[in-house]
Short mmCIF file of C-alpha atoms in Angstrom, two decimals:
data_model
loop_
_atom_site.label_atom_id
_atom_site.label_comp_id
_atom_site.label_asym_id
_atom_site.label_seq_id
_atom_site.Cartn_x
_atom_site.Cartn_y
_atom_site.Cartn_z
CA MET A 5 -2.27 -18.25 -18.29
CA ALA A 6 1.04 -19.16 -16.54
CA LYS A 7 3.03 -20.90 -13.99
CA VAL A 8 4.73 -18.74 -11.69
CA VAL A 9 7.79 -20.18 -9.86
CA MET A 10 10.24 -18.34 -7.20
CA GLU A 11 13.51 -20.06 -6.41
CA LYS A 12 15.54 -19.03 -3.23
CA LEU A 13 14.11 -15.63 -3.58
CA ASN A 14 15.81 -13.07 -1.30
CA LYS A 15 15.01 -9.20 -0.66
CA HIS A 16 17.28 -7.23 1.56
CA PHE A 17 16.56 -3.63 2.65
CA GLY A 18 19.84 -2.63 4.00
CA GLU A 19 20.09 -4.75 6.92
CA VAL A 20 16.62 -5.71 6.94
CA LYS A 21 15.94 -9.10 5.36
CA ALA A 22 12.37 -8.77 4.11
CA VAL A 23 12.06 -11.91 2.24
CA ARG A 24 14.41 -14.93 3.00
CA ASP A 25 15.09 -17.97 0.70
CA PHE A 26 11.53 -17.80 -0.57
CA ASP A 27 10.54 -21.04 -2.89
CA LEU A 28 7.38 -21.33 -4.23
CA GLU A 29 5.94 -23.00 -7.22
CA ILE A 30 2.28 -21.96 -8.33
CA PRO A 31 0.58 -24.15 -10.98
CA ASP A 32 -1.22 -22.52 -13.85
CA LYS A 33 -4.87 -21.07 -12.93
CA GLU A 34 -4.34 -21.47 -9.51
CA PHE A 35 -5.58 -19.01 -6.98
CA VAL A 36 -2.70 -18.71 -4.38
CA VAL A 37 -3.09 -16.36 -1.20
CA LEU A 38 0.12 -15.05 0.38
CA VAL A 39 -0.99 -14.25 3.86
CA GLY A 40 1.00 -12.92 7.20
CA PRO A 41 1.03 -10.34 9.70
CA SER A 42 2.16 -6.89 8.30
CA GLY A 43 6.13 -6.91 7.84
CA CYS A 44 6.06 -10.67 6.96
CA GLY A 45 7.36 -9.83 3.30
CA LYS A 46 4.14 -10.91 1.49
CA THR A 47 3.71 -7.50 -0.41
CA THR A 48 7.29 -7.48 -1.16
CA THR A 49 7.08 -10.93 -2.71
CA LEU A 50 4.40 -9.55 -4.75
CA ARG A 51 6.23 -6.47 -5.87
CA MET A 52 9.26 -8.60 -6.65
CA VAL A 53 6.73 -10.82 -9.02
CA ALA A 54 5.37 -7.52 -10.41
CA GLY A 55 8.92 -5.97 -11.15
CA LEU A 56 8.34 -3.19 -8.93
CA GLU A 57 11.01 -4.21 -6.48
CA ASP A 58 14.60 -5.57 -7.44
CA ILE A 59 15.53 -8.98 -6.43
CA THR A 60 18.65 -9.13 -4.08
CA SER A 61 19.07 -12.89 -5.13
CA GLY A 62 17.05 -15.86 -6.65
CA ASN A 63 14.80 -16.13 -9.76
CA ILE A 64 11.36 -15.70 -10.51
CA TYR A 65 9.84 -17.58 -13.67
CA ILE A 66 6.72 -16.69 -15.38
CA ASP A 67 5.91 -19.37 -17.99
CA ASP A 68 9.42 -20.97 -17.78
CA LYS A 69 10.83 -17.84 -18.38
CA ILE A 70 13.24 -16.04 -15.99
CA VAL A 71 11.90 -12.44 -15.51
CA ASN A 72 14.30 -11.23 -12.94
CA GLN A 73 15.62 -8.14 -15.18
CA LEU A 74 12.36 -7.77 -17.23
CA PRO A 75 10.54 -4.50 -16.54
CA PRO A 76 6.85 -4.64 -15.36
CA LYS A 77 5.37 -3.77 -18.46
CA ASP A 78 7.14 -6.87 -20.45
CA ARG A 79 6.15 -9.42 -17.72
CA ASP A 80 2.27 -9.71 -19.00
CA ILE A 81 1.16 -9.20 -15.40
CA ALA A 82 -1.78 -6.93 -14.22
CA MET A 83 -1.72 -5.63 -10.61
CA VAL A 84 -4.64 -4.35 -8.44
CA PHE A 85 -3.24 -2.02 -5.59
CA GLN A 86 -4.57 -1.57 -2.02
CA ASN A 87 -5.70 2.07 -2.67
CA TYR A 88 -6.77 1.18 -6.34
CA ALA A 89 -4.37 3.83 -7.90
CA LEU A 90 -7.01 5.07 -10.35
CA TYR A 91 -5.72 7.75 -12.36
CA PRO A 92 -7.98 10.65 -11.05
CA HIS A 93 -7.82 12.73 -14.13
CA MET A 94 -9.09 9.91 -16.48
CA THR A 95 -12.69 8.69 -16.80
CA VAL A 96 -13.38 5.08 -15.83
CA TYR A 97 -13.20 4.18 -19.55
CA GLN A 98 -9.96 5.90 -20.04
CA ASN A 99 -8.63 4.43 -16.92
CA MET A 100 -9.51 0.63 -18.17
CA ALA A 101 -8.36 1.52 -21.73
CA PHE A 102 -5.14 3.26 -20.56
CA GLY A 103 -2.90 0.10 -20.74
CA LEU A 104 -4.24 -1.08 -23.91
CA THR A 105 -3.76 2.32 -25.66
CA LEU A 106 -0.25 1.88 -24.61
CA ARG A 107 0.09 -1.31 -26.09
CA LYS A 108 -1.49 0.21 -29.32
CA PHE A 109 -4.52 -2.16 -29.62
CA PRO A 110 -7.00 -1.12 -32.52
CA LYS A 111 -9.65 1.25 -31.14
CA ALA A 112 -12.49 -1.09 -32.19
CA GLU A 113 -10.93 -3.98 -29.68
CA ILE A 114 -10.17 -1.59 -26.69
CA LYS A 115 -13.86 -0.57 -26.90
CA GLN A 116 -14.97 -4.15 -27.14
CA ARG A 117 -12.68 -5.44 -24.43
CA VAL A 118 -13.72 -2.44 -21.83
CA LYS A 119 -17.45 -2.92 -22.68
CA GLU A 120 -16.79 -6.73 -21.98
CA ALA A 121 -14.81 -6.32 -18.59
CA ALA A 122 -17.48 -3.57 -17.50
CA GLU A 123 -20.18 -6.13 -18.23
CA ILE A 124 -18.55 -8.90 -16.02
CA LEU A 125 -18.19 -6.15 -13.11
CA ASN A 126 -21.19 -4.52 -13.57
CA ILE A 127 -19.84 -1.12 -14.03
CA GLY A 128 -21.40 -0.39 -17.42
CA GLU A 129 -23.17 2.59 -16.70
CA LEU A 130 -20.10 4.11 -14.91
CA LEU A 131 -17.65 4.44 -17.83
CA GLU A 132 -18.03 7.95 -18.21
CA ARG A 133 -17.62 9.07 -14.59
CA LYS A 134 -14.05 10.21 -13.07
CA PRO A 135 -12.87 7.95 -10.01
CA LYS A 136 -13.77 10.88 -7.70
CA ALA A 137 -17.58 10.17 -8.29
CA LEU A 138 -17.30 6.59 -7.56
CA SER A 139 -18.03 4.78 -4.10
CA GLY A 140 -15.25 2.65 -2.78
CA GLY A 141 -16.70 -0.40 -4.06
CA GLN A 142 -17.04 1.03 -7.46
CA ARG A 143 -13.63 2.13 -7.45
CA GLN A 144 -12.43 -1.40 -6.48
CA ARG A 145 -14.40 -2.73 -9.53
CA VAL A 146 -12.74 -0.23 -11.93
CA ALA A 147 -9.42 -1.50 -10.44
CA VAL A 148 -10.27 -5.07 -11.04
CA GLY A 149 -11.79 -4.19 -14.54
CA ARG A 150 -8.35 -2.10 -15.48
CA ALA A 151 -6.49 -5.33 -14.79
CA ILE A 152 -8.78 -7.86 -16.57
CA VAL A 153 -9.11 -5.85 -19.75
CA ARG A 154 -5.36 -6.75 -20.62
CA LYS A 155 -5.91 -10.57 -20.22
CA PRO A 156 -2.59 -10.84 -18.62
CA LYS A 157 -0.77 -14.11 -17.71
CA VAL A 158 -1.01 -13.54 -14.01
CA PHE A 159 -3.06 -11.30 -12.03
CA LEU A 160 -1.61 -9.62 -8.49
CA PHE A 161 -3.77 -8.36 -6.01
CA ASP A 162 -2.42 -6.44 -3.13
CA GLU A 163 -4.75 -6.39 -0.22
CA PRO A 164 -7.59 -5.20 -2.60
CA LEU A 165 -10.27 -5.40 -0.11
CA SER A 166 -8.80 -4.03 3.00
CA ASN A 167 -10.10 -0.20 2.17
CA LEU A 168 -13.65 -1.63 1.90
CA ASP A 169 -16.36 -1.76 4.64
CA ALA A 170 -17.00 -5.20 6.17
CA LYS A 171 -20.20 -6.08 4.20
CA LEU A 172 -18.79 -5.04 0.87
CA ARG A 173 -15.59 -7.09 1.61
CA VAL A 174 -17.57 -10.34 2.20
CA GLN A 175 -19.39 -9.61 -1.28
CA MET A 176 -16.29 -8.62 -3.27
CA ARG A 177 -14.64 -11.85 -1.92
CA VAL A 178 -17.19 -13.97 -3.58
CA GLU A 179 -17.05 -11.87 -6.70
CA LEU A 180 -13.53 -12.00 -7.10
CA LYS A 181 -13.37 -15.80 -6.55
CA LYS A 182 -16.05 -16.28 -9.11
CA LEU A 183 -14.09 -14.13 -11.25
CA HIS A 184 -11.01 -16.41 -10.93
CA ASP A 185 -13.64 -19.23 -11.88
CA ARG A 186 -14.60 -17.45 -15.01
CA LEU A 187 -11.28 -16.06 -16.38
CA GLN A 188 -9.03 -19.16 -15.46
CA THR A 189 -5.93 -17.22 -14.70
CA THR A 190 -3.31 -17.65 -12.28
CA ILE A 191 -3.82 -15.05 -9.32
CA ILE A 192 -1.26 -14.16 -6.42
CA TYR A 193 -3.39 -12.46 -3.55
CA VAL A 194 -1.66 -10.80 -1.04
CA THR A 195 -3.76 -10.32 2.62
CA HIS A 196 -3.10 -10.11 6.22
CA ASP A 197 -6.71 -11.49 6.78
CA GLN A 198 -6.61 -15.08 7.41
CA VAL A 199 -10.48 -15.19 6.55
CA GLU A 200 -9.98 -13.68 3.24
CA ALA A 201 -7.08 -16.33 2.71
CA MET A 202 -9.25 -19.23 4.00
CA THR A 203 -12.33 -18.57 1.95
CA MET A 204 -10.61 -17.50 -1.40
CA GLY A 205 -7.52 -19.22 -1.91
CA ASP A 206 -6.89 -22.77 -3.47
CA CYS A 207 -3.64 -22.68 -1.77
CA ILE A 208 -2.39 -20.59 1.17
CA VAL A 209 1.08 -19.61 1.63
CA VAL A 210 1.74 -18.32 5.41
CA MET A 211 4.63 -16.11 5.85
CA LYS A 212 6.28 -14.41 8.99
CA ASP A 213 9.45 -12.44 9.10
CA GLY A 214 10.30 -12.94 5.45
CA LEU A 215 10.10 -16.82 5.71
CA LYS A 216 7.68 -19.22 4.31
CA GLN A 217 6.09 -21.12 7.02
CA GLN A 218 3.51 -23.35 5.51
CA VAL A 219 1.93 -24.07 2.05
CA GLY A 220 -1.18 -25.87 1.85
CA ALA A 221 -4.89 -26.00 1.08
CA PRO A 222 -6.70 -23.75 3.54
CA LEU A 223 -8.29 -26.75 5.53
CA GLU A 224 -4.98 -28.51 5.59
CA LEU A 225 -3.46 -25.41 7.15
CA TYR A 226 -6.32 -25.56 9.76
CA PHE A 227 -6.26 -29.12 10.78
CA ARG A 228 -2.74 -29.68 10.34
CA PRO A 229 -0.75 -26.52 11.09
CA ALA A 230 3.16 -27.20 10.62
CA ASN A 231 3.80 -25.04 13.66
CA LYS A 232 2.44 -22.86 16.44
CA PHE A 233 2.60 -19.64 14.41
CA VAL A 234 0.30 -21.25 11.49
CA ALA A 235 -1.72 -22.63 14.00
CA GLY A 236 -2.26 -19.42 16.07
CA PHE A 237 -2.64 -17.36 12.83
CA ILE A 238 -5.16 -19.51 10.79
CA GLY A 239 -8.57 -19.53 12.54
CA SER A 240 -10.84 -17.01 14.36
CA PRO A 241 -10.89 -16.71 17.28
CA ALA A 242 -7.23 -18.25 17.34
CA MET A 243 -6.07 -21.44 19.08
CA ASN A 244 -5.54 -21.47 22.76
CA PHE A 245 -1.93 -22.42 23.66
CA MET A 246 -0.84 -23.74 26.85
CA GLU A 247 2.40 -25.12 28.30
CA GLY A 248 2.06 -28.64 30.00
CA GLU A 249 3.98 -31.52 30.89
CA LEU A 250 3.84 -35.22 29.57
CA LEU A 251 3.59 -37.60 32.28
CA SER A 252 3.85 -41.23 31.84
CA GLU A 253 1.75 -43.17 34.28
CA GLN A 254 -0.29 -46.26 34.99
CA GLY A 255 -2.71 -46.20 32.09
CA GLY A 256 -1.32 -44.19 29.63
CA LEU A 257 0.18 -40.72 28.78
CA PHE A 258 -1.21 -37.69 30.67
CA LEU A 259 -0.99 -33.99 30.20
CA GLN A 260 -0.63 -32.03 33.05
CA THR A 261 -0.71 -28.29 33.45
CA MET A 262 -1.95 -25.81 35.92
CA GLY A 263 -4.08 -27.61 38.10
CA PHE A 264 -5.41 -30.33 35.65
CA LYS A 265 -4.70 -33.53 34.11
CA LEU A 266 -5.79 -34.66 30.97
CA LYS A 267 -5.53 -38.30 29.48
CA ILE A 268 -3.80 -38.28 26.04
CA PRO A 269 -5.91 -40.78 23.63
CA ALA A 270 -3.84 -43.75 22.81
CA ASP A 271 -2.94 -43.27 19.21
CA LYS A 272 -1.50 -39.78 20.08
CA ALA A 273 0.41 -41.21 22.96
CA ALA A 274 2.28 -43.57 20.87
CA LYS A 275 3.30 -40.94 18.54
CA LEU A 276 4.34 -38.58 21.43
CA LYS A 277 6.46 -41.27 22.92
CA SER A 278 9.60 -40.59 20.76
CA TYR A 279 9.51 -37.03 21.88
CA PRO A 280 12.54 -36.57 24.29
CA GLU A 281 11.34 -33.71 26.30
CA LYS A 282 8.62 -33.72 29.00
CA ARG A 283 7.30 -30.05 28.51
CA VAL A 284 5.42 -29.18 25.42
CA ILE A 285 3.02 -26.58 23.93
CA PHE A 286 -0.23 -27.70 23.23
CA GLY A 287 -3.15 -26.00 21.53
CA ILE A 288 -6.92 -26.33 21.41
CA ARG A 289 -9.30 -24.65 19.07
CA PRO A 290 -12.50 -22.97 20.67
CA GLU A 291 -14.73 -25.32 18.90
CA ASP A 292 -12.65 -28.14 20.77
CA LEU A 293 -13.58 -26.96 24.16
CA PRO A 294 -17.49 -28.05 24.70
CA GLU A 295 -18.91 -27.52 27.79
CA ALA A 296 -19.46 -30.63 30.19
CA PRO A 297 -22.34 -31.18 32.46
CA ALA A 298 -20.16 -32.24 35.41
CA SER A 299 -16.38 -32.81 36.40
CA ILE A 300 -15.10 -36.10 34.97
CA PRO A 301 -11.58 -37.02 36.18
CA ASN A 302 -8.87 -36.67 33.50
CA GLU A 303 -11.19 -35.39 31.01
CA THR A 304 -12.74 -32.10 32.08
CA ILE A 305 -11.01 -28.84 33.02
CA GLU A 306 -12.67 -26.43 35.58
CA VAL A 307 -12.79 -22.85 34.45
CA MET A 308 -13.85 -19.38 35.62
CA VAL A 309 -16.07 -17.53 32.93
CA GLU A 310 -14.90 -13.81 32.53
CA VAL A 311 -16.93 -12.52 29.43
CA LEU A 312 -19.70 -13.90 27.17
CA GLU A 313 -19.59 -12.92 23.66
CA PRO A 314 -22.76 -13.99 22.06
CA LEU A 315 -22.64 -14.08 18.02
CA GLY A 316 -25.94 -15.65 17.39
CA SER A 317 -24.95 -18.70 15.94
CA GLU A 318 -22.56 -19.27 18.72
CA VAL A 319 -21.46 -17.83 21.85
CA TYR A 320 -17.82 -17.37 22.62
CA LEU A 321 -16.65 -17.70 26.30
CA ASP A 322 -13.56 -15.97 27.70
CA VAL A 323 -12.61 -18.09 30.47
CA LYS A 324 -9.53 -18.35 32.89
CA VAL A 325 -7.68 -21.48 34.07
CA GLY A 326 -5.28 -20.14 36.62
CA GLU A 327 -3.80 -17.27 34.88
CA THR A 328 -4.10 -18.45 31.51
CA SER A 329 -7.13 -17.06 29.37
CA LEU A 330 -8.70 -19.37 27.07
CA ILE A 331 -11.73 -18.98 24.48
CA ALA A 332 -14.21 -21.35 24.24
CA ARG A 333 -16.89 -21.75 21.72
CA ALA A 334 -20.41 -22.62 22.88
CA GLU A 335 -23.72 -23.17 21.80
CA PRO A 336 -26.27 -19.96 21.89
CA THR A 337 -28.38 -21.97 24.50
CA THR A 338 -25.42 -21.95 27.02
CA LYS A 339 -26.27 -21.32 30.56
CA ALA A 340 -22.72 -19.93 31.25
CA LYS A 341 -22.51 -16.45 33.27
CA PRO A 342 -19.73 -14.48 33.87
CA HIS A 343 -17.97 -15.09 37.20
CA PHE A 344 -19.30 -18.31 37.58
CA LYS A 345 -17.36 -21.65 37.16
CA LEU A 346 -17.88 -24.19 34.51
CA TYR A 347 -16.46 -27.39 33.28
CA LEU A 348 -14.98 -27.70 29.51
CA GLN A 349 -14.28 -31.10 28.05
CA PRO A 350 -11.54 -30.70 25.51
CA VAL A 351 -11.68 -32.84 22.40
CA LEU A 352 -8.38 -34.39 22.89
CA GLU A 353 -8.33 -35.84 19.44
CA ASN A 354 -7.83 -32.46 18.13
CA VAL A 355 -5.47 -31.17 20.42
CA ARG A 356 -2.28 -29.92 18.48
CA PHE A 357 1.42 -30.57 20.29
CA PHE A 358 4.32 -28.18 19.68
CA SER A 359 7.67 -28.55 20.60
CA ILE A 360 8.91 -26.20 23.22
CA ARG A 361 12.03 -25.50 21.81
CA ASP A 362 11.37 -24.65 18.04
CA GLU A 363 7.50 -24.72 17.99
CA ARG A 364 7.06 -27.37 15.29
CA ALA A 365 4.04 -29.53 15.33
CA LEU A 366 4.78 -32.94 17.06
CA LEU A 367 2.40 -35.09 15.47
CA MET B 13 11.57 12.27 -5.54
CA ARG B 14 12.51 9.03 -4.11
CA PHE B 15 16.00 8.99 -5.45
CA ARG B 16 18.82 8.46 -2.87
CA GLY B 17 19.84 11.81 -1.23
CA SER B 18 16.59 13.47 -2.13
CA GLY B 19 15.95 14.47 1.37
CA PRO B 20 19.32 16.29 2.14
CA ILE B 21 19.00 18.01 -1.49
CA GLY B 22 15.67 19.33 -0.56
CA ILE B 23 16.81 20.74 2.69
CA SER B 24 19.82 22.54 0.90
CA ILE B 25 17.37 23.80 -1.59
CA PHE B 26 15.38 25.47 1.17
CA PHE B 27 18.82 26.94 2.94
CA GLY B 28 19.91 28.18 -0.33
CA TYR B 29 16.61 30.00 -0.66
CA LEU B 30 17.07 31.51 2.77
CA VAL B 31 20.01 33.44 2.03
CA PRO B 32 18.80 36.93 1.70
CA PRO B 33 19.22 38.91 -1.83
CA THR B 34 20.89 41.85 0.11
CA ILE B 35 23.92 39.32 0.28
CA LEU B 36 23.69 37.74 -2.78
CA PHE B 37 23.79 40.82 -5.21
CA ILE B 38 27.25 41.52 -4.63
CA PRO B 39 28.59 38.34 -6.03
CA LEU B 40 25.78 38.27 -8.85
CA ALA B 41 26.99 41.92 -9.73
CA THR B 42 30.52 40.68 -10.51
CA ILE B 43 29.12 38.27 -12.52
CA ILE B 44 26.81 40.33 -14.51
CA PHE B 45 29.66 42.85 -15.21
CA GLN B 46 31.77 40.19 -16.43
CA LEU B 47 29.39 38.98 -18.91
CA LYS B 48 28.79 42.49 -19.97
CA ILE B 49 25.10 42.59 -19.71
CA TRP B 50 24.59 45.00 -16.84
CA ASP B 51 21.80 47.46 -17.73
CA SER B 52 20.42 45.10 -19.88
CA LEU B 53 17.06 43.12 -19.34
CA TRP B 54 19.12 40.07 -19.82
CA SER B 55 20.90 40.58 -16.55
CA LEU B 56 17.30 40.11 -14.98
CA VAL B 57 16.42 37.25 -17.15
CA LEU B 58 19.57 35.49 -15.95
CA ILE B 59 19.19 36.47 -12.15
CA TYR B 60 15.49 36.02 -11.52
CA PRO B 61 16.04 32.07 -11.97
CA THR B 62 18.62 31.95 -9.08
CA PHE B 63 15.76 32.61 -6.73
CA LEU B 64 12.84 31.39 -8.56
CA ILE B 65 13.92 28.06 -9.45
CA PRO B 66 14.74 26.89 -5.78
CA PHE B 67 11.59 28.47 -4.77
CA CYS B 68 9.49 26.44 -7.43
CA THR B 69 11.56 23.41 -6.81
CA TRP B 70 10.76 23.64 -3.00
CA LEU B 71 7.07 24.35 -3.73
CA LEU B 72 6.59 21.42 -6.39
CA MET B 73 8.05 18.92 -4.34
CA GLY B 74 5.33 18.77 -1.93
CA TYR B 75 2.96 18.58 -4.85
CA PHE B 76 4.61 15.64 -6.61
CA LYS B 77 5.23 13.70 -3.18
CA SER B 78 1.19 13.99 -2.70
CA ILE B 79 0.93 11.73 -5.73
CA PRO B 80 0.75 8.26 -4.74
CA LYS B 81 3.42 6.09 -6.07
CA GLU B 82 1.16 3.09 -6.73
CA MET B 83 -0.28 5.36 -9.54
CA GLU B 84 3.09 5.32 -11.20
CA GLU B 85 3.91 2.02 -10.61
CA CYS B 86 0.25 1.02 -12.00
CA ALA B 87 1.06 3.02 -15.16
CA MET B 88 4.37 1.26 -15.38
CA ILE B 89 2.75 -2.29 -15.07
CA ASP B 90 0.11 -0.80 -17.86
CA GLY B 91 2.84 -0.49 -20.14
CA ALA B 92 4.15 3.01 -19.84
CA SER B 93 7.93 4.11 -19.64
CA ARG B 94 9.05 6.66 -17.33
CA LEU B 95 8.74 9.52 -19.63
CA ARG B 96 5.04 8.62 -20.24
CA VAL B 97 4.41 7.93 -16.66
CA PHE B 98 5.61 11.56 -16.27
CA TRP B 99 3.77 13.19 -18.86
CA GLN B 100 0.55 11.51 -18.59
CA ILE B 101 0.32 10.75 -15.13
CA VAL B 102 2.16 12.88 -12.89
CA VAL B 103 1.95 16.07 -14.73
CA PRO B 104 -1.64 16.26 -15.02
CA LEU B 105 -2.19 15.34 -11.46
CA ALA B 106 0.41 18.01 -10.14
CA LEU B 107 -1.17 20.74 -12.72
CA PRO B 108 -2.70 22.64 -9.87
CA GLY B 109 0.89 22.79 -8.26
CA ILE B 110 2.72 23.59 -11.66
CA LEU B 111 0.13 26.58 -12.25
CA SER B 112 0.71 27.89 -8.70
CA ALA B 113 4.46 28.00 -8.96
CA GLY B 114 3.90 29.63 -12.16
CA ILE B 115 1.71 32.29 -10.67
CA PHE B 116 3.98 32.66 -7.63
CA ALA B 117 6.94 33.00 -9.67
CA PHE B 118 5.18 35.58 -12.12
CA THR B 119 4.41 37.65 -9.03
CA LEU B 120 7.73 37.50 -7.26
CA SER B 121 9.45 38.61 -10.66
CA TRP B 122 7.07 41.12 -11.38
CA ASN B 123 7.30 42.70 -7.95
CA GLU B 124 11.05 42.05 -7.48
CA TYR B 125 12.63 45.25 -6.62
CA LEU B 126 16.36 45.08 -5.30
CA TYR B 127 18.11 43.21 -8.37
CA ALA B 128 16.04 45.45 -10.67
CA LEU B 129 17.11 48.50 -9.00
CA THR B 130 20.64 47.36 -8.97
CA PHE B 131 21.32 46.11 -12.54
CA ILE B 132 18.96 48.52 -14.52
CA SER B 133 19.78 52.11 -14.80
CA THR B 134 18.16 53.22 -18.13
CA THR B 135 14.71 54.71 -17.57
CA THR B 136 13.06 52.70 -20.58
CA LEU B 137 14.25 49.23 -19.23
CA LYS B 138 13.50 49.55 -15.47
CA THR B 139 10.78 47.34 -14.10
CA ALA B 140 7.39 48.74 -12.86
CA PRO B 141 8.11 49.02 -9.12
CA VAL B 142 11.51 50.67 -9.87
CA GLY B 143 10.60 52.84 -12.23
CA LEU B 144 7.87 54.13 -10.13
CA ILE B 145 10.13 55.01 -7.21
CA THR B 146 13.05 56.21 -8.95
CA GLU B 147 11.30 58.19 -11.66
CA LEU B 148 8.39 59.57 -9.87
CA VAL B 149 9.78 60.61 -6.56
CA ARG B 150 12.23 63.43 -7.16
CA GLY B 151 14.02 64.34 -3.78
CA ASP B 152 11.05 64.98 -1.50
CA VAL B 153 8.88 65.88 -4.03
CA TYR B 154 6.39 63.24 -4.60
CA HIS B 155 4.22 63.11 -7.92
CA TRP B 156 1.34 61.70 -6.45
CA GLY B 157 -0.94 61.60 -9.17
CA PRO B 158 1.51 59.58 -11.64
CA LEU B 159 2.79 57.50 -8.73
CA MET B 160 -0.82 56.35 -8.10
CA THR B 161 -1.64 55.76 -11.55
CA GLY B 162 1.71 53.72 -11.95
CA ALA B 163 1.04 51.86 -9.00
CA LEU B 164 -2.54 50.95 -10.47
CA LEU B 165 -1.46 50.14 -13.70
CA ALA B 166 1.57 48.06 -12.46
CA SER B 167 -1.06 46.04 -10.32
CA VAL B 168 -3.46 45.01 -13.27
CA PRO B 169 -1.33 42.45 -15.00
CA VAL B 170 -0.96 40.49 -11.56
CA ALA B 171 -4.62 41.03 -10.79
CA LEU B 172 -5.49 39.75 -14.43
CA VAL B 173 -3.32 36.65 -13.90
CA TYR B 174 -4.70 35.84 -10.30
CA SER B 175 -8.48 35.99 -11.53
CA PHE B 176 -7.74 33.99 -14.65
CA PHE B 177 -6.14 31.13 -12.60
CA VAL B 178 -7.79 31.63 -9.38
CA GLU B 179 -9.92 28.42 -9.62
CA HIS B 180 -6.65 26.45 -10.13
CA TYR B 181 -4.76 28.34 -7.71
CA VAL B 182 -7.09 27.84 -5.17
CA ALA B 183 -7.38 23.88 -5.63
CA GLY B 184 -3.33 24.09 -5.82
CA MET B 185 -3.23 25.88 -2.37
CA THR B 186 -5.69 23.49 -0.60
CA GLY B 187 -3.97 20.36 -1.66
CA ALA B 188 -3.48 18.74 -5.20
CA LEU B 189 -5.63 15.52 -4.86
CA LYS B 190 -7.59 14.11 -2.49
CA GLU B 191 -8.21 11.01 -4.16
#
């Protein structure tokens, strides 16, 4: 159990700056998820915490102690790798006991701890098998088991679920979360899958190009993204973005773009007043684009339906406005058909505005 | 395996291995004469590693590279020192490769002809392939009986070694570890 602090962390690989000025404070017992597209520096950050990668500059503290120069084995951490990295020549039991044996724990305690971990993870009957004889999900459990027997201060997970099939992944997601509840240990979890990040994390850190974009609780990131990147990255299907112009006219502020004009609600308009430029990027989530029965001036937009994606509980409509493609969520009862026109009524209270220059959120 | 310059070193070992022994035996002969071990089995003990070490290095590089580095990293987090990681994780996983390299090295030195012919002249010291040719072929007279017997006997150790290790050997040839 420990607090992990990263301070002005930098990692350069030659000319490439993989992680830049990364600051993060992870409170004890928190489940933190680092998420971002591949190459954003999340795994590098995790590997620096593990001690597998040298730090170019900055500090890492575990429990208020600088660990920059400490070798991995002295940091009291455990890591689960994407490919599990089970030792193929050892049985499951030996795999799990390896770390304890090296630390010269008494035999009886090793046995006790492995048994305990195996029970938590439901792999009790597999202990005598070799990794080759296990399925993907079982290997995953063994890898987690090998981490938990040591009772480390911090768990590091490096995309542990990405080699599992979709169904198993959902199941393991829940189990890992339960495990965190039970163990009450700090977890740093790296993934590129925003659904994993949203469902598992107490706190999510979104990264891009080695830079921290936003840190916050899942729903905070969803409803109040700090910039266009976060807004587009969190949420599936992704938020729709368009460029438009702000027009001050009689009766308030309007958003003008590609042949339609929408009236911005008064409270948002008041906040947007201070924005000096006319052009903005605005984003609407698919669920904020409900169908409208008929055209309403300044409230609806006319679109052409291209593709229907029925999921059962909802239907996603791929539609086109001019040259821009949008995705809208509709009820399963929708009458929309490909190649027919449709009216959508954006929920303007939920529209996000971004600066066209630096893509920061404006509200 | 991942140290700086490992690529160029690997390639230079490979090119070193490509130099034909017919060119190398002249300078090697000078060295052997200077060390005064000509016509002694020690000359071969000293010379065979000159081609066996590059060969085995080249062969084993592939096996060691096939071991995921996460496995080593995981062991290091588990608390193992570099040396322990090598002995407890890397060597057991590369065992098929190490055995293959050993068998290859054995066969190569057993069958080696040129150096043995050059550096050994006492009949009792001659290696099997050299001895067979030089002792049992007199001018254009071939002593077929002893020649064939000799050839058969000379191949017995190789056959034994192969059959003994064949399981590991085949496993080694088809890739050290899949999982």
